[in-house]
Tab-separated table of C-alpha atoms in Angstrom:
chain	number	residue	atom	x	y	z
A	1	UNK	CA	-3.571	6.908	1.983
A	2	UNK	CA	-3.884	3.474	0.479
A	3	UNK	CA	-5.192	4.928	-2.768
A	4	UNK	CA	-2.313	7.400	-2.966
A	5	UNK	CA	0.182	4.586	-2.374
A	6	UNK	CA	-1.411	2.509	-5.133
A	7	UNK	CA	-1.054	5.419	-7.589
A	8	UNK	CA	2.613	5.949	-6.552
A	9	UNK	CA	3.447	2.265	-7.194
A	10	UNK	CA	1.848	2.326	-10.550
A	11	UNK	CA	3.807	5.299	-11.730
A	12	UNK	CA	7.206	4.159	-10.359
A	13	UNK	CA	7.085	0.431	-11.132
A	14	UNK	CA	5.073	0.246	-14.391
A	15	UNK	CA	8.171	0.580	-16.660
A	16	UNK	CA	9.937	-2.071	-14.571
A	17	UNK	CA	7.067	-4.521	-14.856
A	18	UNK	CA	6.945	-4.060	-18.633
A	19	UNK	CA	10.723	-4.590	-18.926
A	20	UNK	CA	10.319	-7.782	-16.810
A	21	UNK	CA	7.598	-9.050	-19.142
A	22	UNK	CA	9.860	-8.586	-22.159
A	23	UNK	CA	12.794	-10.150	-20.328
A	24	UNK	CA	10.824	-13.279	-19.448
A	25	UNK	CA	9.694	-13.791	-23.073
A	26	UNK	CA	13.166	-13.227	-24.510
A	27	UNK	CA	14.892	-15.577	-22.077
A	28	UNK	CA	12.210	-18.196	-22.680
A	29	UNK	CA	12.902	-18.080	-26.410
A	30	UNK	CA	16.613	-18.193	-25.738
A	31	UNK	CA	16.281	-21.373	-23.585
A	32	UNK	CA	14.054	-23.050	-26.227
A	33	UNK	CA	16.453	-22.263	-29.072
A	34	UNK	CA	19.396	-23.548	-27.062
A	35	UNK	CA	17.647	-26.846	-26.789
A	36	UNK	CA	16.503	-26.949	-30.424
A	37	UNK	CA	20.021	-26.289	-31.823
A	38	UNK	CA	21.849	-28.613	-29.422
A	39	UNK	CA	19.573	-31.691	-28.942
A	40	UNK	CA	22.489	-34.131	-29.000
A	41	UNK	CA	23.901	-32.552	-25.849
A	42	UNK	CA	21.168	-34.074	-23.693
A	43	UNK	CA	21.248	-37.751	-22.718
A	44	UNK	CA	17.535	-37.518	-21.897
A	45	UNK	CA	16.168	-34.871	-24.161
A	46	UNK	CA	12.547	-35.701	-23.274
A	47	UNK	CA	13.223	-34.387	-19.771
A	48	UNK	CA	14.510	-31.068	-21.114
A	49	UNK	CA	11.703	-30.887	-23.699
A	50	UNK	CA	9.038	-31.478	-21.038
A	51	UNK	CA	10.397	-28.889	-18.667
A	52	UNK	CA	10.880	-26.252	-21.425
A	53	UNK	CA	7.294	-26.854	-22.645
A	54	UNK	CA	5.977	-26.279	-19.114
A	55	UNK	CA	8.180	-23.179	-18.684
A	56	UNK	CA	7.093	-21.735	-22.018
A	57	UNK	CA	3.403	-22.255	-21.390
A	58	UNK	CA	3.776	-20.792	-17.886
A	59	UNK	CA	5.641	-17.787	-19.178
A	60	UNK	CA	3.089	-16.927	-21.871
A	61	UNK	CA	0.064	-17.671	-19.715
A	62	UNK	CA	1.267	-15.534	-16.829
A	63	UNK	CA	2.216	-12.415	-18.742
A	64	UNK	CA	-0.757	-10.489	-17.384
A	65	UNK	CA	0.414	-11.423	-13.828
A	66	UNK	CA	3.661	-9.557	-14.218
A	67	UNK	CA	2.065	-6.440	-15.660
A	68	UNK	CA	1.640	-4.663	-12.281
A	69	UNK	CA	2.310	-4.997	-8.570
A	70	UNK	CA	-1.346	-5.626	-7.754
A	71	UNK	CA	-1.553	-8.688	-10.053
A	72	UNK	CA	1.798	-10.105	-9.095
A	73	UNK	CA	0.790	-11.812	-5.890
A	74	UNK	CA	2.886	-13.775	-3.418
A	75	UNK	CA	1.311	-16.999	-4.605
A	76	UNK	CA	2.427	-16.282	-8.172
A	77	UNK	CA	5.947	-15.393	-7.075
A	78	UNK	CA	6.208	-18.658	-5.123
A	79	UNK	CA	5.010	-20.720	-8.038
A	80	UNK	CA	7.242	-18.912	-10.477
A	81	UNK	CA	10.306	-19.415	-8.264
A	82	UNK	CA	9.429	-23.111	-7.793
A	83	UNK	CA	9.422	-23.633	-11.605
A	84	UNK	CA	12.798	-22.031	-11.886
A	85	UNK	CA	14.294	-24.137	-9.032
A	86	UNK	CA	12.823	-27.280	-10.497
A	87	UNK	CA	14.481	-26.571	-13.826
A	88	UNK	CA	17.864	-26.052	-12.155
A	89	UNK	CA	17.584	-29.316	-10.211
A	90	UNK	CA	16.416	-31.278	-13.273
A	91	UNK	CA	19.415	-30.291	-15.337
A	92	UNK	CA	21.720	-33.143	-14.249
A	93	UNK	CA	18.877	-35.576	-14.994
A	94	UNK	CA	18.636	-34.324	-18.622
A	95	UNK	CA	22.286	-33.608	-19.203
A	96	UNK	CA	24.784	-35.877	-17.389
A	97	UNK	CA	27.758	-33.758	-18.415
A	98	UNK	CA	26.295	-30.529	-16.980
A	99	UNK	CA	28.075	-30.950	-13.635
A	100	UNK	CA	31.461	-31.659	-15.238
A	101	UNK	CA	31.483	-28.952	-17.985
A	102	UNK	CA	29.796	-26.348	-15.914
A	103	UNK	CA	27.239	-25.653	-18.656
A	104	UNK	CA	23.973	-23.770	-18.567
A	105	UNK	CA	20.935	-25.044	-16.652
A	106	UNK	CA	17.639	-25.878	-18.352
A	107	UNK	CA	15.979	-22.512	-17.643
A	108	UNK	CA	19.301	-20.666	-18.221
A	109	UNK	CA	18.997	-16.962	-17.499
A	110	UNK	CA	15.144	-17.207	-17.322
A	111	UNK	CA	15.663	-17.897	-13.626
A	112	UNK	CA	16.841	-14.299	-13.089
A	113	UNK	CA	13.298	-13.094	-14.117
A	114	UNK	CA	11.808	-14.840	-11.127
A	115	UNK	CA	14.275	-13.177	-8.792
A	116	UNK	CA	13.745	-9.775	-10.379
A	117	UNK	CA	9.994	-10.154	-9.818
A	118	UNK	CA	10.629	-10.520	-6.131
A	119	UNK	CA	12.899	-7.476	-6.176
A	120	UNK	CA	10.373	-5.242	-7.918
A	121	UNK	CA	7.447	-6.455	-5.802
A	122	UNK	CA	9.043	-6.361	-2.328
A	123	UNK	CA	12.447	-4.591	-2.478
A	124	UNK	CA	15.906	-5.763	-1.645
A	125	UNK	CA	14.861	-8.062	1.232
A	126	UNK	CA	12.546	-10.057	-0.982
A	127	UNK	CA	15.289	-10.152	-3.679
A	128	UNK	CA	17.823	-11.492	-1.164
A	129	UNK	CA	15.282	-14.133	-0.085
A	130	UNK	CA	14.623	-15.378	-3.637
A	131	UNK	CA	18.254	-15.282	-4.779
A	132	UNK	CA	19.311	-17.313	-1.751
A	133	UNK	CA	17.101	-20.222	-2.946
A	134	UNK	CA	18.508	-19.924	-6.458
A	135	UNK	CA	22.083	-19.951	-5.028
A	136	UNK	CA	21.374	-23.182	-3.084
A	137	UNK	CA	19.783	-24.848	-6.058
A	138	UNK	CA	22.764	-24.043	-8.314
A	139	UNK	CA	25.187	-25.326	-5.766
A	140	UNK	CA	23.275	-28.586	-5.337
A	141	UNK	CA	22.958	-28.978	-9.168
A	142	UNK	CA	26.690	-28.636	-9.718
A	143	UNK	CA	27.628	-31.115	-6.972
A	144	UNK	CA	31.148	-29.719	-6.736
A	145	UNK	CA	30.667	-26.054	-7.647
A	146	UNK	CA	33.533	-24.336	-9.381
A	147	UNK	CA	34.691	-20.743	-9.187
A	148	UNK	CA	32.411	-19.801	-12.088
A	149	UNK	CA	29.397	-21.161	-10.224
A	150	UNK	CA	30.083	-19.046	-7.185
A	151	UNK	CA	30.734	-16.072	-9.455
A	152	UNK	CA	27.371	-16.471	-11.201
A	153	UNK	CA	25.580	-16.978	-7.874
A	154	UNK	CA	27.120	-13.906	-6.406
A	155	UNK	CA	26.334	-11.896	-9.486
A	156	UNK	CA	22.575	-12.746	-9.339
A	157	UNK	CA	22.531	-12.076	-5.574
A	158	UNK	CA	24.142	-8.590	-5.786
A	159	UNK	CA	22.267	-7.545	-8.933
A	160	UNK	CA	18.832	-8.494	-7.576
A	161	UNK	CA	19.444	-6.841	-4.191
A	162	UNK	CA	20.689	-3.676	-5.876
A	163	UNK	CA	17.627	-3.495	-8.103
A	164	UNK	CA	15.352	-4.100	-5.087
A	165	UNK	CA	17.069	-1.267	-3.238
A	166	UNK	CA	16.696	1.089	-6.218
A	167	UNK	CA	13.021	0.309	-6.384
A	168	UNK	CA	12.604	1.138	-2.731
A	169	UNK	CA	14.466	4.464	-3.175
A	170	UNK	CA	12.248	5.259	-6.158
A	171	UNK	CA	9.159	4.645	-4.134
A	172	UNK	CA	10.293	6.812	-1.299
A	173	UNK	CA	11.244	9.601	-3.721
A	174	UNK	CA	7.855	9.593	-5.382
A	175	UNK	CA	6.063	9.531	-1.995
A	176	UNK	CA	8.032	12.659	-1.083
A	177	UNK	CA	7.103	14.230	-4.445
A	178	UNK	CA	3.436	13.356	-3.917
A	179	UNK	CA	3.452	14.927	-0.476
A	180	UNK	CA	5.092	18.068	-1.837
A	181	UNK	CA	2.402	18.357	-4.538
A	182	UNK	CA	-0.266	17.957	-1.922
A	183	UNK	CA	1.251	20.744	0.208
A	184	UNK	CA	1.513	22.941	-2.902
A	185	UNK	CA	-2.145	22.340	-3.748
A	186	UNK	CA	-3.179	23.026	-0.127
A	187	UNK	CA	-1.144	26.273	-0.117
A	188	UNK	CA	-2.835	27.390	-3.342
A	189	UNK	CA	-6.230	26.605	-1.902
A	190	UNK	CA	-5.333	28.541	1.274
A	191	UNK	CA	-4.313	31.529	-0.747
A	192	UNK	CA	-7.530	31.424	-2.715
A	193	UNK	CA	-9.621	31.267	0.455
A	194	UNK	CA	-7.595	34.164	1.939
A	195	UNK	CA	-8.389	36.235	-1.154
A	196	UNK	CA	-12.077	35.425	-0.883
A	197	UNK	CA	-12.118	36.294	2.808
A	198	UNK	CA	-10.358	39.552	2.152
A	199	UNK	CA	-12.729	40.520	-0.626
A	200	UNK	CA	-15.875	39.593	1.225
A	201	UNK	CA	-15.893	39.010	5.036
A	202	UNK	CA	-13.225	41.533	5.993
A	203	UNK	CA	-14.818	44.284	3.918
A	204	UNK	CA	-18.179	43.584	5.448
A	205	UNK	CA	-16.753	43.672	9.014
A	206	UNK	CA	-14.941	46.956	8.199
A	207	UNK	CA	-18.172	48.468	6.934
A	208	UNK	CA	-20.117	47.333	10.014
A	209	UNK	CA	-17.445	48.848	12.235
A	210	UNK	CA	-17.614	52.239	10.420
A	211	UNK	CA	-21.405	52.362	10.301
A	212	UNK	CA	-21.694	51.313	13.952
A	213	UNK	CA	-19.292	53.939	15.070
A	214	UNK	CA	-21.205	56.587	13.034
A	215	UNK	CA	-24.659	55.580	14.384
A	216	UNK	CA	-23.550	55.429	18.063
A	217	UNK	CA	-25.446	53.772	20.914
A	218	UNK	CA	-25.823	49.929	20.703
A	219	UNK	CA	-24.668	50.043	17.119
A	220	UNK	CA	-21.311	51.405	18.294
A	221	UNK	CA	-20.876	48.316	20.500
A	222	UNK	CA	-21.660	46.052	17.571
A	223	UNK	CA	-19.163	48.042	15.499
A	224	UNK	CA	-16.517	47.566	18.118
A	225	UNK	CA	-17.129	43.790	18.213
A	226	UNK	CA	-17.002	43.700	14.381
A	227	UNK	CA	-13.645	45.528	14.498
A	228	UNK	CA	-12.188	43.025	16.909
A	229	UNK	CA	-13.292	40.134	14.691
A	230	UNK	CA	-11.819	41.844	11.689
A	231	UNK	CA	-8.471	42.142	13.396
A	232	UNK	CA	-8.529	38.448	14.539
A	233	UNK	CA	-9.484	37.270	11.060
A	234	UNK	CA	-6.739	39.386	9.445
A	235	UNK	CA	-4.260	37.773	11.900
A	236	UNK	CA	-5.331	34.325	10.776
A	237	UNK	CA	-5.115	35.252	7.112
A	238	UNK	CA	-1.701	36.938	7.387
A	239	UNK	CA	-0.199	34.101	9.467
A	240	UNK	CA	-1.160	31.492	6.907
A	241	UNK	CA	-3.509	29.576	9.250
A	242	UNK	CA	-6.569	29.799	7.024
A	243	UNK	CA	-7.718	26.127	7.025
A	244	UNK	CA	-8.178	23.972	4.005
A	245	UNK	CA	-10.208	20.765	3.748
A	246	UNK	CA	-7.066	18.701	3.459
A	247	UNK	CA	-5.124	20.094	6.456
A	248	UNK	CA	-7.508	20.996	9.236
A	249	UNK	CA	-10.165	19.693	11.485
A	250	UNK	CA	-11.964	20.828	14.686
A	251	UNK	CA	-10.910	19.549	18.099
A	252	UNK	CA	-12.718	22.137	20.215
A	253	UNK	CA	-15.931	24.005	19.554
A	254	UNK	CA	-15.236	26.968	17.290
A	255	UNK	CA	-11.488	26.237	17.123
A	256	UNK	CA	-9.851	25.324	13.773
A	257	UNK	CA	-6.424	23.713	14.028
A	258	UNK	CA	-4.003	22.451	11.519
A	259	UNK	CA	-3.175	18.699	11.622
A	260	UNK	CA	0.217	17.576	10.767
A	261	UNK	CA	1.130	13.958	9.877
A	262	UNK	CA	4.291	12.532	11.310
A	263	UNK	CA	5.496	10.467	8.414
A	264	UNK	CA	5.542	8.223	6.203
A	265	UNK	CA	4.769	5.735	6.261
A	266	UNK	CA	2.589	6.860	8.354
A	267	UNK	CA	0.724	5.503	11.187
A	268	UNK	CA	2.188	7.910	13.740
A	269	UNK	CA	0.054	10.052	16.085
A	270	UNK	CA	-1.599	13.134	14.737
A	271	UNK	CA	-0.446	16.476	16.165
A	272	UNK	CA	-1.850	20.019	16.065
A	273	UNK	CA	-0.398	23.443	15.603
A	274	UNK	CA	-0.971	25.369	18.836
A	275	UNK	CA	-0.643	28.677	17.021
A	276	UNK	CA	-3.955	28.176	15.230
A	277	UNK	CA	-5.759	27.689	18.496
A	278	UNK	CA	-4.370	30.737	20.170
A	279	UNK	CA	-4.485	33.074	17.099
A	280	UNK	CA	-8.256	33.394	17.439
A	281	UNK	CA	-7.739	35.413	20.587
A	282	UNK	CA	-5.876	38.158	18.716
A	283	UNK	CA	-7.743	41.439	18.547
A	284	UNK	CA	-7.644	45.138	19.178
A	285	UNK	CA	-6.821	44.524	22.901
A	286	UNK	CA	-4.918	41.232	22.598
A	287	UNK	CA	-1.522	40.993	20.834
A	288	UNK	CA	-0.451	37.562	19.722
A	289	UNK	CA	3.247	36.680	19.151
A	290	UNK	CA	4.214	33.314	17.723
A	291	UNK	CA	7.228	31.448	16.373
A	292	UNK	CA	7.705	31.245	12.638
A	293	UNK	CA	7.375	27.406	12.640
A	294	UNK	CA	4.434	25.273	13.741
A	295	UNK	CA	4.165	24.515	17.476
A	296	UNK	CA	3.085	20.858	17.437
A	297	UNK	CA	1.432	19.156	20.411
A	298	UNK	CA	-0.824	16.108	20.789
A	299	UNK	CA	-4.520	16.970	20.500
A	300	UNK	CA	-5.390	16.721	24.301
A	301	UNK	CA	-2.366	18.844	25.272
A	302	UNK	CA	-3.090	21.476	22.625
A	303	UNK	CA	-6.751	21.691	23.604
A	304	UNK	CA	-6.061	21.908	27.376
A	305	UNK	CA	-3.311	24.492	26.962
A	306	UNK	CA	-5.545	26.666	24.746
A	307	UNK	CA	-8.349	26.369	27.318
A	308	UNK	CA	-5.961	27.549	30.080
A	309	UNK	CA	-5.005	30.566	27.919
A	310	UNK	CA	-8.699	31.313	27.366
A	311	UNK	CA	-9.269	31.195	31.146
A	312	UNK	CA	-6.366	33.568	31.671
A	313	UNK	CA	-7.815	36.022	29.139
A	314	UNK	CA	-11.205	35.803	30.714
A	315	UNK	CA	-9.637	36.883	33.984
A	316	UNK	CA	-8.053	39.814	32.224
A	317	UNK	CA	-11.445	40.947	30.786
A	318	UNK	CA	-13.152	40.538	34.163
A	319	UNK	CA	-10.636	42.046	36.532
A	320	UNK	CA	-8.183	44.161	34.601
A	321	UNK	CA	-10.629	46.745	33.281
A	322	UNK	CA	-12.200	47.503	29.941
A	323	UNK	CA	-9.160	49.333	28.579
A	324	UNK	CA	-6.538	46.721	29.636
A	325	UNK	CA	-4.260	45.284	27.012
A	326	UNK	CA	-3.096	41.684	26.893
A	327	UNK	CA	-0.231	39.937	25.183
A	328	UNK	CA	0.155	36.259	24.357
A	329	UNK	CA	3.723	34.959	23.677
A	330	UNK	CA	4.356	31.404	22.451
A	331	UNK	CA	7.803	29.912	22.905
A	332	UNK	CA	8.671	26.538	21.319
A	333	UNK	CA	11.632	24.827	22.971
A	334	UNK	CA	12.930	21.261	22.275
A	335	UNK	CA	11.812	19.937	25.625
A	336	UNK	CA	8.800	22.185	26.462
A	337	UNK	CA	6.333	24.667	25.147
A	338	UNK	CA	5.886	27.908	27.124
A	339	UNK	CA	2.863	30.248	26.667
A	340	UNK	CA	2.890	33.556	28.558
A	341	UNK	CA	-0.206	35.700	29.038
A	342	UNK	CA	0.468	39.210	30.315
A	343	UNK	CA	-1.732	42.227	30.846
A	344	UNK	CA	-1.237	45.857	31.939
A	345	UNK	CA	-4.055	45.914	34.459
A	346	UNK	CA	-3.937	46.880	38.165
A	347	UNK	CA	-2.512	43.496	39.234
A	348	UNK	CA	-3.758	41.154	41.898
A	349	UNK	CA	-3.504	42.210	45.554
A	350	UNK	CA	-1.476	39.949	47.802
A	351	UNK	CA	-3.571	37.073	49.260
A	352	UNK	CA	-6.478	37.664	46.813
A	353	UNK	CA	-6.088	34.261	45.150
A	354	UNK	CA	-6.074	32.358	48.465
A	355	UNK	CA	-9.229	34.319	49.462
A	356	UNK	CA	-10.899	33.500	46.215
A	357	UNK	CA	-10.193	29.813	46.612
A	358	UNK	CA	-11.591	29.983	50.113
A	359	UNK	CA	-14.764	31.543	48.775
A	360	UNK	CA	-15.205	28.770	46.244
A	361	UNK	CA	-14.076	30.755	43.196
A	362	UNK	CA	-11.553	28.321	41.638
A	363	UNK	CA	-10.940	29.855	38.189
A	364	UNK	CA	-7.234	30.080	38.519
A	365	UNK	CA	-6.906	26.890	40.625
A	366	UNK	CA	-8.874	24.645	38.283
A	367	UNK	CA	-9.121	26.337	34.897
A	368	UNK	CA	-5.454	27.151	34.710
A	369	UNK	CA	-3.283	25.342	37.260
A	370	UNK	CA	-5.455	22.224	37.263
A	371	UNK	CA	-5.221	21.836	33.446
A	372	UNK	CA	-1.469	22.291	33.456
A	373	UNK	CA	-1.023	19.901	36.372
A	374	UNK	CA	-2.956	17.199	34.449
A	375	UNK	CA	-0.546	17.746	31.482
A	376	UNK	CA	2.480	17.281	33.755
A	377	UNK	CA	3.254	21.006	33.398
A	378	UNK	CA	3.021	24.075	35.629
A	379	UNK	CA	1.312	27.442	35.800
A	380	UNK	CA	3.169	30.290	37.443
A	381	UNK	CA	1.338	33.544	38.235
A	382	UNK	CA	3.249	36.720	38.916
A	383	UNK	CA	1.460	39.932	39.800
A	384	UNK	CA	2.685	43.192	41.098
A	385	UNK	CA	-0.019	45.696	42.167
A	386	UNK	CA	-0.188	48.529	39.676
A	387	UNK	CA	2.032	46.691	37.140
A	388	UNK	CA	-0.286	44.037	35.707
A	389	UNK	CA	-0.266	40.260	35.876
A	390	UNK	CA	1.727	37.604	34.084
A	391	UNK	CA	0.749	33.942	33.753
A	392	UNK	CA	3.456	31.592	32.526
A	393	UNK	CA	2.212	28.157	31.290
A	394	UNK	CA	4.813	25.351	30.698
A	395	UNK	CA	3.979	21.988	29.121
A	396	UNK	CA	6.839	19.416	28.880
A	397	UNK	CA	6.738	17.628	25.546
A	398	UNK	CA	7.352	14.109	26.909
A	399	UNK	CA	4.645	14.238	29.517
A	400	UNK	CA	2.232	15.997	27.161
A	401	UNK	CA	2.632	13.182	24.661
A	402	UNK	CA	1.678	10.546	27.301
């Protein structure tokens, strides 16, 4: 992230730093020529000459420092502003009439370069900080400031803050562009992986299914399993959940989830798309229905909710029969996430769950209800004999985040 930010700053600010370098040199030459052509104006010309010599040497020696944001350090900015303020305050000492005629200061418009460096480096807040010092120094130098003095001070203030704000907007825009380019690159990589999977893995699984069915016996069972995996993999590919190295990581064994960054600036908690955890259950006997947008949850909540769904599907395979069909429905609401697991099995006889808990078989009590209780949610089981079973899992977003 730091590396990407450094590249962004270079691309946005480099023209500004180059313009600042040229501005500092030109205004230095202007201040020097103003002194050379009007030496009689100064009652103490040696004061003006000494300051302008220091300012000129400093300007030329520090040109590499204002070539980029990394070289323009806070220490340099402080020293540069100090030289500008010193020149302003020394003006009455070199020119006694400066306060009466409201003439230019010793550094003249070179001072604005110091303020602009603050604006480019740190944005409008830094610009306001530096221009405030310049304003105070000008008011002190004038003694009894005139309308023109306040006008010039206000002009520097507004201009520097505006430039600093524009720099911040440019940085934010380029960060957005960089993020969009990353997403585009990740999408292309995902599409490439999807093509590779389709041309290799899916064809192999389909061939195993056909050959296994033709051979019969144990090979038929292997063919059936290969067919289920083919359907699950096709679901992943078609739903766009094929992981890429930049957008995914494992949070449970064998489960690939998509990580989504909160923003910007970027130190927010990482969240995961629940759809990618549940899509792996899709197969010939399990239908998976999902929203069109990512269903984001904190990692612990996503993992626990996925484990509860797995436990519910295990109960379907154990108790609903080999031919039972199951459906998984994911609903994403602003205040909660609801996952419903339904099957068309024979249902659960009344009192069977209480009997199972009494016998020490706590699959529903611990694997499903216990997980949801720990998340601050709830698990409701509805079963009608002969009409299947439905398990509704609810996770409130606020409690899941904590």
